[in-house]
Amino acid sequence: MRQDPATVLLHALDDHAPGEPAGSAVTFATYRISAGEADPGDYLRADQPNWRTVERAVGALEEGHAVLFPSGQAASHAVLADLARTHRRIVLPDDGYYNTRALAAVAAAGTEVRTVDLLDTAAVGDALAPAGAVLWAEAPTNPLLRVADLAALAAVAAGHGAPMVADNTIATAVLQRPLDLGAWATVTSLTKAAAGHSDLLLGAVVTRDAALADRLRDWRTVTGAVPGAFAAWLAARSLRTLPLRLARQCATALAIATHLHGHGRVTRVHYPGLVPQRAVADRQMTGGYGPLLSFEVDGPAAAADAVVDASRLIRAGTSFGGVASSWERRARWAAETAPPTLIRLAVGVEGPDDLIGDVDHALATGLT
Ligand SMILES: *Cc1c(COP(=O)(O)O)cnc(C)c1O
C-alpha cells in the first residue's frame, strides 16, 4: 500500500542522524573544499543543502528525481529549452496558463508552437501527427479548471512518439501524479499551494528519467537560474503541512462551488469537482479537486470588479494556493483569454461558512 503523502513528506524532510538538528538549518555560505579534483557541489551555483531538502521531498511525492528552480517559469523554461534541442513543435493547451504560451514563444525559438483544446483528443492527435512534437499538458487548467484525461493524452502522445510534460501546479503531486499516468516530466510552481503562504517564488521539475534530471541540473548551473537558500528553506517548512492545508482548501472549494452553482447571479461555475469535469477528475485525482475555482457573473466586467471589491474576507490578489483566500477578475490581465466576468477564487483555510457568507455578501453588494 502506498504511504499517505503527509507521511512521505515528513519522512523525506526529516532524515537526520542522531546529534543533528531535527529541523533543517538554512545555509547561506559557500563551501570549504579539499585540494585535488573538483566536485560539482564545490560551488553554490551547482548545489545547495536547502535545495536538496526540497528536491528530496518533492521527488518523493511523485517517486521521481526533482530539480528545483527559482520559479515555476524557470522550471518550465528549463524543460522547454531541453525539448527544443531535439523537437520541432510544442503543442500547448489553448486555455492553460497564459504565461506558458508567452514563454514557449520566446524560450523555444525556432520551434513551432501550436495551441489545441486538450479535451479534444482527436485534435491533439492531429497536432502531434507530424513527427518531432512534444505535448505540454495542464490539468486542471488555469483559470478555466478544465480537466483533460492525462492517461488518454499520454497514450495519444506515445502513439506519435511525443513526450508529454504536465503542469501540475493546481493539483500538486498530493492530489495527482501525472508521472503515474504516463507523463515524462511534471512541472509545478511551488509558489502556489506547495509553499502556500504567498511569500516566495519557486518551481520544480520531477521526472523518472535520470538523464533528463542531470541535463536540467546542468542547465541550472550553467544559466545560473538558481533558487535562493531562504526561499528553499521556507518551502521545506511549508511542505510539511501541504496535505493538511490542501484537504481543508479542497473541501471548502467544493462547498463554495456547489453553493455558487445554485446562485441566481452566477452564470457559470468552473470546478473539477462539478459535472462535467468530475468524471475525469475522479479517475486521476485523489483526496480533492484542488484549491482553485472560477465563476462568471451576470452583467458587464465592471460588475465582476464590484464583486471583487465588495468582499470583506477574501482579498483581491493574483496568486493562489495560499492559506488566506483571494480572488481576482482574471481578464484584467491583457494576455489572459478568460471570459470578461470570470472571477478566479483561490480558496484558503478560513472557516467554510465564513467564506460562503462573504461570497454571498460580495455578490449581493457588487451586483446591484
Ligand atoms: C503560477 C503558475 C506558473 C508559473 O509559476 P511561477 O512560480 O509564478 O513562475 C506555471 N503554471 C501554472 C499553472 C501557474 O499557475
Short mmCIF file of C-alpha atoms and ligand atoms in Angstrom, two decimals:
data_model
loop_
_atom_site.label_atom_id
_atom_site.label_comp_id
_atom_site.label_asym_id
_atom_site.label_seq_id
_atom_site.Cartn_x
_atom_site.Cartn_y
_atom_site.Cartn_z
CA MET A 1 0.00 0.00 0.00
CA ARG A 2 1.29 3.44 -0.90
CA GLN A 3 2.03 5.77 2.02
CA ASP A 4 -0.07 8.86 2.63
CA PRO A 5 1.56 12.00 1.10
CA ALA A 6 1.80 13.54 4.60
CA THR A 7 3.88 10.56 5.75
CA VAL A 8 6.03 10.67 2.63
CA LEU A 9 6.75 14.39 3.05
CA LEU A 10 7.55 14.29 6.76
CA HIS A 11 9.80 11.28 6.31
CA ALA A 12 11.64 12.85 3.36
CA LEU A 13 12.08 16.17 5.19
CA ASP A 14 13.36 14.72 8.46
CA ASP A 15 16.01 12.12 7.78
CA HIS A 16 18.50 13.45 10.32
CA ALA A 17 21.03 11.33 12.15
CA PRO A 18 21.25 11.39 15.96
CA GLY A 19 23.07 14.52 17.07
CA GLU A 20 21.94 16.59 14.07
CA PRO A 21 19.27 19.29 14.43
CA ALA A 22 15.77 17.83 13.98
CA GLY A 23 14.56 20.69 11.81
CA SER A 24 16.53 21.95 8.84
CA ALA A 25 19.04 24.77 9.09
CA VAL A 26 19.34 27.40 6.39
CA THR A 27 22.74 27.51 4.71
CA PHE A 28 23.75 30.81 3.12
CA ALA A 29 27.51 30.27 2.90
CA THR A 30 29.67 28.86 0.17
CA TYR A 31 31.77 25.79 0.97
CA ARG A 32 35.19 24.79 2.20
CA ILE A 33 36.68 22.38 -0.30
CA SER A 34 39.51 19.89 -0.44
CA ALA A 35 42.51 20.19 -2.69
CA GLY A 36 42.51 17.92 -5.71
CA GLU A 37 39.79 17.09 -8.22
CA ALA A 38 36.77 19.43 -8.15
CA ASP A 39 33.33 18.24 -7.10
CA PRO A 40 30.27 19.83 -8.77
CA GLY A 41 28.98 20.68 -5.29
CA ASP A 42 32.02 22.84 -4.56
CA TYR A 43 30.27 25.99 -5.74
CA LEU A 44 26.92 27.40 -4.63
CA ARG A 45 25.53 27.78 -8.14
CA ALA A 46 25.73 23.98 -8.63
CA ASP A 47 24.41 22.58 -5.37
CA GLN A 48 22.99 23.77 -2.05
CA PRO A 49 21.69 21.86 1.01
CA ASN A 50 18.30 23.63 1.21
CA TRP A 51 17.56 22.93 -2.46
CA ARG A 52 18.41 19.31 -1.86
CA THR A 53 15.96 19.06 1.03
CA VAL A 54 13.09 20.39 -1.10
CA GLU A 55 14.12 18.18 -4.02
CA ARG A 56 14.09 15.10 -1.78
CA ALA A 57 10.55 15.91 -0.57
CA VAL A 58 9.06 16.91 -3.92
CA GLY A 59 10.74 13.96 -5.65
CA ALA A 60 9.47 11.51 -3.01
CA LEU A 61 5.87 12.66 -3.53
CA GLU A 62 6.00 11.50 -7.14
CA GLU A 63 8.73 8.87 -6.86
CA GLY A 64 10.95 10.74 -9.29
CA HIS A 65 14.04 12.95 -9.45
CA ALA A 66 13.21 16.56 -8.62
CA VAL A 67 15.15 19.61 -9.79
CA LEU A 68 14.37 22.87 -8.02
CA PHE A 69 14.19 26.23 -9.81
CA PRO A 70 13.69 29.82 -8.62
CA SER A 71 10.14 29.95 -10.05
CA GLY A 72 7.63 27.86 -11.94
CA GLN A 73 8.52 29.83 -15.07
CA ALA A 74 12.22 28.99 -14.67
CA ALA A 75 11.30 25.29 -14.29
CA SER A 76 9.15 25.41 -17.45
CA HIS A 77 11.92 27.30 -19.26
CA ALA A 78 14.50 24.61 -18.46
CA VAL A 79 12.22 21.82 -19.76
CA LEU A 80 11.22 23.77 -22.89
CA ALA A 81 14.85 24.55 -23.68
CA ASP A 82 15.76 20.87 -23.29
CA LEU A 83 12.92 19.79 -25.57
CA ALA A 84 13.58 22.47 -28.17
CA ARG A 85 17.03 20.99 -28.88
CA THR A 86 15.50 17.79 -30.23
CA HIS A 87 11.88 18.63 -31.15
CA ARG A 88 10.30 20.85 -33.75
CA ARG A 89 6.81 21.51 -32.42
CA ILE A 90 5.36 22.22 -28.96
CA VAL A 91 1.64 21.57 -28.57
CA LEU A 92 0.11 23.58 -25.71
CA PRO A 93 -3.42 23.86 -24.25
CA ASP A 94 -5.36 26.84 -25.63
CA ASP A 95 -6.94 27.51 -22.21
CA GLY A 96 -3.88 26.85 -19.99
CA TYR A 97 -1.68 29.24 -18.01
CA TYR A 98 -1.11 32.13 -20.43
CA ASN A 99 2.49 32.71 -19.33
CA THR A 100 3.42 29.22 -20.55
CA ARG A 101 2.29 30.26 -24.04
CA ALA A 102 4.26 33.50 -23.70
CA LEU A 103 7.31 31.55 -22.51
CA ALA A 104 7.13 29.00 -25.32
CA ALA A 105 7.16 31.83 -27.85
CA VAL A 106 10.49 33.12 -26.53
CA ALA A 107 12.16 30.08 -24.90
CA ALA A 108 11.69 27.61 -27.70
CA ALA A 109 12.78 29.96 -30.51
CA GLY A 110 12.78 28.18 -33.85
CA THR A 111 10.21 25.69 -32.57
CA GLU A 112 6.66 25.82 -33.85
CA VAL A 113 4.12 26.49 -31.08
CA ARG A 114 0.61 25.17 -31.63
CA THR A 115 -2.33 25.51 -29.25
CA VAL A 116 -5.09 22.95 -29.01
CA ASP A 117 -8.09 22.03 -26.83
CA LEU A 118 -6.74 19.24 -24.61
CA LEU A 119 -10.25 17.84 -24.14
CA ASP A 120 -10.42 17.17 -27.88
CA THR A 121 -8.23 14.07 -28.12
CA ALA A 122 -8.62 13.86 -31.90
CA ALA A 123 -7.37 17.45 -32.31
CA VAL A 124 -4.42 16.69 -30.01
CA GLY A 125 -3.60 13.65 -32.18
CA ASP A 126 -3.72 15.81 -35.34
CA ALA A 127 -1.42 18.41 -33.79
CA LEU A 128 1.06 15.70 -32.75
CA ALA A 129 0.90 13.76 -36.02
CA PRO A 130 3.83 15.25 -37.96
CA ALA A 131 6.94 13.79 -36.25
CA GLY A 132 9.03 15.76 -33.79
CA ALA A 133 6.30 17.07 -31.46
CA VAL A 134 6.02 17.49 -27.70
CA LEU A 135 2.76 17.65 -25.75
CA TRP A 136 2.60 20.17 -22.91
CA ALA A 137 -0.47 19.25 -20.84
CA GLU A 138 -2.08 21.11 -17.96
CA ALA A 139 -4.88 19.66 -15.80
CA PRO A 140 -6.79 21.27 -14.23
CA THR A 141 -6.14 24.32 -16.41
CA ASN A 142 -5.63 27.80 -15.04
CA PRO A 143 -8.08 29.62 -14.95
CA LEU A 144 -10.89 27.56 -16.53
CA LEU A 145 -10.22 24.46 -14.39
CA ARG A 146 -10.87 22.10 -17.28
CA VAL A 147 -9.67 18.55 -16.68
CA ALA A 148 -8.11 16.70 -19.59
CA ASP A 149 -7.72 12.94 -19.28
CA LEU A 150 -3.95 12.74 -18.71
CA ALA A 151 -3.66 8.97 -19.23
CA ALA A 152 -5.54 9.23 -22.55
CA LEU A 153 -3.35 12.17 -23.65
CA ALA A 154 -0.16 10.30 -22.67
CA ALA A 155 -1.33 7.35 -24.79
CA VAL A 156 -2.00 9.61 -27.80
CA ALA A 157 1.39 11.28 -27.33
CA ALA A 158 3.16 7.92 -27.03
CA GLY A 159 1.45 6.79 -30.23
CA HIS A 160 3.16 9.70 -32.00
CA GLY A 161 6.49 9.27 -30.22
CA ALA A 162 5.95 12.58 -28.42
CA PRO A 163 7.00 13.10 -24.79
CA MET A 164 4.30 14.59 -22.54
CA VAL A 165 5.03 17.21 -19.90
CA ALA A 166 2.28 18.02 -17.38
CA ASP A 167 1.92 21.30 -15.49
CA ASN A 168 0.69 20.02 -12.13
CA THR A 169 0.64 23.35 -10.27
CA ILE A 170 -3.04 23.41 -9.29
CA ALA A 171 -3.33 19.82 -8.04
CA THR A 172 0.26 19.27 -6.83
CA ALA A 173 1.55 15.70 -6.52
CA VAL A 174 -0.51 15.33 -3.33
CA LEU A 175 -3.73 15.19 -5.39
CA GLN A 176 -2.47 13.95 -8.74
CA ARG A 177 0.63 12.11 -10.01
CA PRO A 178 1.00 12.67 -13.78
CA LEU A 179 4.15 10.52 -13.92
CA ASP A 180 1.96 7.53 -12.98
CA LEU A 181 -0.37 8.45 -15.85
CA GLY A 182 2.40 8.45 -18.48
CA ALA A 183 3.95 11.92 -18.29
CA TRP A 184 7.70 12.16 -18.95
CA ALA A 185 8.05 15.14 -16.60
CA THR A 186 5.87 17.29 -14.39
CA VAL A 187 6.34 20.99 -13.78
CA THR A 188 4.96 22.55 -10.60
CA SER A 189 5.02 26.16 -9.48
CA LEU A 190 5.75 25.69 -5.77
CA THR A 191 4.86 29.39 -5.39
CA LYS A 192 1.21 28.36 -5.18
CA ALA A 193 -0.26 25.66 -2.88
CA ALA A 194 3.01 23.82 -2.31
CA ALA A 195 4.54 26.79 -0.46
CA GLY A 196 1.08 28.02 0.44
CA HIS A 197 1.86 31.25 2.29
CA SER A 198 2.11 33.75 -0.59
CA ASP A 199 5.65 34.65 0.44
CA LEU A 200 8.03 33.10 -2.09
CA LEU A 201 8.59 32.01 -5.70
CA LEU A 202 9.91 28.52 -6.53
CA GLY A 203 9.30 25.81 -9.10
CA ALA A 204 10.26 22.19 -9.63
CA VAL A 205 10.54 19.63 -12.39
CA VAL A 206 10.04 15.98 -11.44
CA THR A 207 10.91 13.11 -13.77
CA ARG A 208 11.80 9.43 -13.59
CA ASP A 209 14.28 9.96 -16.45
CA ALA A 210 17.59 10.34 -14.57
CA ALA A 211 19.32 11.64 -17.71
CA LEU A 212 16.76 14.46 -18.03
CA ALA A 213 17.25 15.37 -14.37
CA ASP A 214 21.02 15.55 -14.94
CA ARG A 215 20.58 17.78 -18.00
CA LEU A 216 18.23 20.09 -16.07
CA ARG A 217 20.75 20.40 -13.22
CA ASP A 218 23.47 21.22 -15.73
CA TRP A 219 21.17 23.82 -17.34
CA ARG A 220 20.54 25.36 -13.94
CA THR A 221 24.25 25.54 -13.11
CA VAL A 222 25.23 26.98 -16.46
CA THR A 223 22.40 29.53 -16.78
CA GLY A 224 22.55 30.50 -13.11
CA ALA A 225 18.74 30.27 -12.78
CA VAL A 226 19.14 29.05 -9.20
CA PRO A 227 16.77 29.25 -6.19
CA GLY A 228 17.59 31.28 -3.10
CA ALA A 229 18.53 29.35 0.05
CA PHE A 230 15.97 31.13 2.20
CA ALA A 231 13.07 30.50 -0.21
CA ALA A 232 14.03 26.81 -0.31
CA TRP A 233 14.17 26.65 3.49
CA LEU A 234 10.74 28.28 3.77
CA ALA A 235 9.34 25.87 1.18
CA ALA A 236 10.66 22.85 3.11
CA ARG A 237 8.92 24.16 6.20
CA SER A 238 5.68 24.73 4.31
CA LEU A 239 5.65 21.36 2.55
CA ARG A 240 5.23 19.65 5.92
CA THR A 241 1.64 20.92 6.08
CA LEU A 242 0.74 20.80 2.37
CA PRO A 243 -1.56 17.75 2.66
CA LEU A 244 -3.35 19.28 5.68
CA ARG A 245 -3.84 22.64 4.02
CA LEU A 246 -4.98 21.11 0.75
CA ALA A 247 -7.53 18.84 2.45
CA ARG A 248 -9.20 21.86 4.04
CA GLN A 249 -8.91 24.03 0.91
CA CYS A 250 -10.33 21.31 -1.36
CA ALA A 251 -13.30 20.57 0.91
CA THR A 252 -14.13 24.28 1.18
CA ALA A 253 -13.64 24.89 -2.56
CA LEU A 254 -16.09 22.08 -3.35
CA ALA A 255 -18.62 23.52 -0.88
CA ILE A 256 -18.32 27.02 -2.39
CA ALA A 257 -18.50 25.71 -5.97
CA THR A 258 -21.64 23.72 -5.13
CA HIS A 259 -23.16 26.76 -3.42
CA LEU A 260 -22.39 29.07 -6.37
CA HIS A 261 -23.82 26.56 -8.80
CA GLY A 262 -27.28 27.38 -7.48
CA HIS A 263 -26.76 31.15 -7.23
CA GLY A 264 -29.09 33.32 -9.33
CA ARG A 265 -26.43 35.87 -10.36
CA VAL A 266 -23.75 33.35 -11.25
CA THR A 267 -23.94 32.21 -14.86
CA ARG A 268 -21.22 29.53 -14.80
CA VAL A 269 -19.10 27.75 -12.22
CA HIS A 270 -15.84 26.05 -13.21
CA TYR A 271 -14.53 23.46 -10.76
CA PRO A 272 -13.06 19.97 -11.29
CA GLY A 273 -15.38 18.58 -8.60
CA LEU A 274 -18.52 19.60 -10.53
CA VAL A 275 -20.13 17.91 -13.54
CA PRO A 276 -18.93 17.60 -16.32
CA GLN A 277 -15.24 17.73 -15.23
CA ARG A 278 -15.80 15.46 -12.26
CA ALA A 279 -15.87 12.16 -14.15
CA VAL A 280 -12.28 12.55 -15.38
CA ALA A 281 -11.15 14.23 -12.14
CA ASP A 282 -12.37 11.21 -10.15
CA ARG A 283 -10.23 8.93 -12.30
CA GLN A 284 -6.98 10.83 -11.91
CA MET A 285 -7.18 12.91 -8.72
CA THR A 286 -7.20 11.61 -5.14
CA GLY A 287 -8.15 13.47 -1.97
CA GLY A 288 -9.81 16.52 -3.50
CA TYR A 289 -10.32 18.63 -6.61
CA GLY A 290 -7.92 21.45 -5.83
CA PRO A 291 -8.00 24.83 -4.07
CA LEU A 292 -9.00 26.90 -7.09
CA LEU A 293 -12.39 27.60 -8.67
CA SER A 294 -13.73 30.13 -11.15
CA PHE A 295 -17.17 31.54 -11.77
CA GLU A 296 -18.78 34.01 -14.14
CA VAL A 297 -21.29 36.61 -13.02
CA ASP A 298 -24.26 38.20 -14.63
CA GLY A 299 -23.50 41.64 -16.11
CA PRO A 300 -20.51 43.55 -17.51
CA ALA A 301 -16.87 43.27 -16.41
CA ALA A 302 -17.40 46.25 -14.07
CA ALA A 303 -19.97 44.20 -12.15
CA ALA A 304 -17.39 41.47 -11.56
CA ASP A 305 -14.89 44.11 -10.41
CA ALA A 306 -17.52 45.42 -7.98
CA VAL A 307 -17.97 41.91 -6.56
CA VAL A 308 -14.20 41.57 -6.04
CA ASP A 309 -14.14 44.95 -4.28
CA ALA A 310 -17.13 44.17 -2.05
CA SER A 311 -15.67 41.23 -0.13
CA ARG A 312 -14.72 41.64 3.50
CA LEU A 313 -12.67 38.45 3.98
CA ILE A 314 -11.45 37.45 0.54
CA ARG A 315 -8.61 39.69 -0.59
CA ALA A 316 -8.05 40.91 -4.11
CA GLY A 317 -4.92 39.11 -5.22
CA THR A 318 -3.49 37.29 -8.19
CA SER A 319 -1.76 34.21 -6.84
CA PHE A 320 -3.45 31.09 -5.46
CA GLY A 321 -2.89 28.17 -3.13
CA GLY A 322 -2.18 30.40 -0.11
CA VAL A 323 -3.71 29.99 3.34
CA ALA A 324 -5.62 33.29 3.01
CA SER A 325 -8.36 33.32 0.36
CA SER A 326 -8.02 35.74 -2.54
CA TRP A 327 -9.72 36.42 -5.84
CA GLU A 328 -9.46 38.48 -8.98
CA ARG A 329 -11.27 39.13 -12.25
CA ARG A 330 -8.90 37.25 -14.48
CA ALA A 331 -9.43 39.17 -17.73
CA ARG A 332 -7.82 42.24 -16.13
CA TRP A 333 -4.58 40.70 -17.46
CA ALA A 334 -4.36 41.77 -21.10
CA ALA A 335 -2.88 38.48 -22.39
CA GLU A 336 -5.39 36.30 -20.49
CA THR A 337 -8.05 34.53 -22.54
CA ALA A 338 -10.63 34.11 -19.73
CA PRO A 339 -14.23 35.34 -20.24
CA PRO A 340 -14.66 39.02 -19.19
CA THR A 341 -16.62 38.42 -15.96
CA LEU A 342 -14.73 35.35 -14.78
CA ILE A 343 -13.61 35.64 -11.15
CA ARG A 344 -10.94 33.17 -10.06
CA LEU A 345 -11.25 32.34 -6.38
CA ALA A 346 -8.23 30.92 -4.54
CA VAL A 347 -9.69 29.19 -1.50
CA GLY A 348 -7.70 29.39 1.73
CA VAL A 349 -8.14 27.76 5.12
CA GLU A 350 -10.65 30.17 6.72
CA GLY A 351 -13.90 28.70 8.02
CA PRO A 352 -16.00 27.40 5.11
CA ASP A 353 -19.20 29.08 6.34
CA ASP A 354 -17.39 32.39 6.81
CA LEU A 355 -16.19 32.25 3.20
CA ILE A 356 -19.60 31.30 1.81
CA GLY A 357 -21.12 34.19 3.78
CA ASP A 358 -18.51 36.57 2.37
CA VAL A 359 -19.06 35.40 -1.21
CA ASP A 360 -22.82 35.87 -0.81
CA HIS A 361 -22.31 39.32 0.69
CA ALA A 362 -19.97 40.35 -2.15
CA LEU A 363 -22.37 39.07 -4.82
CA ALA A 364 -25.32 40.85 -3.20
CA THR A 365 -23.39 44.13 -2.79
CA GLY A 366 -21.44 44.07 -6.06
CA LEU A 367 -24.23 43.00 -8.39
CA THR A 368 -26.79 45.68 -7.55
C1 LIG B 1 1.85 30.40 -11.44
C2 LIG B 1 1.88 29.31 -12.45
C3 LIG B 1 3.06 29.03 -13.15
C4 LIG B 1 4.31 29.88 -13.02
O1 LIG B 1 4.86 29.81 -11.75
P1 LIG B 1 5.72 30.99 -11.06
O2 LIG B 1 6.21 30.34 -9.83
O3 LIG B 1 4.80 32.15 -10.84
O4 LIG B 1 6.80 31.34 -12.02
C5 LIG B 1 3.05 27.98 -14.05
N1 LIG B 1 1.93 27.25 -14.26
C6 LIG B 1 0.78 27.50 -13.61
C7 LIG B 1 -0.43 26.65 -13.89
C8 LIG B 1 0.71 28.54 -12.69
O5 LIG B 1 -0.44 28.80 -12.06
#
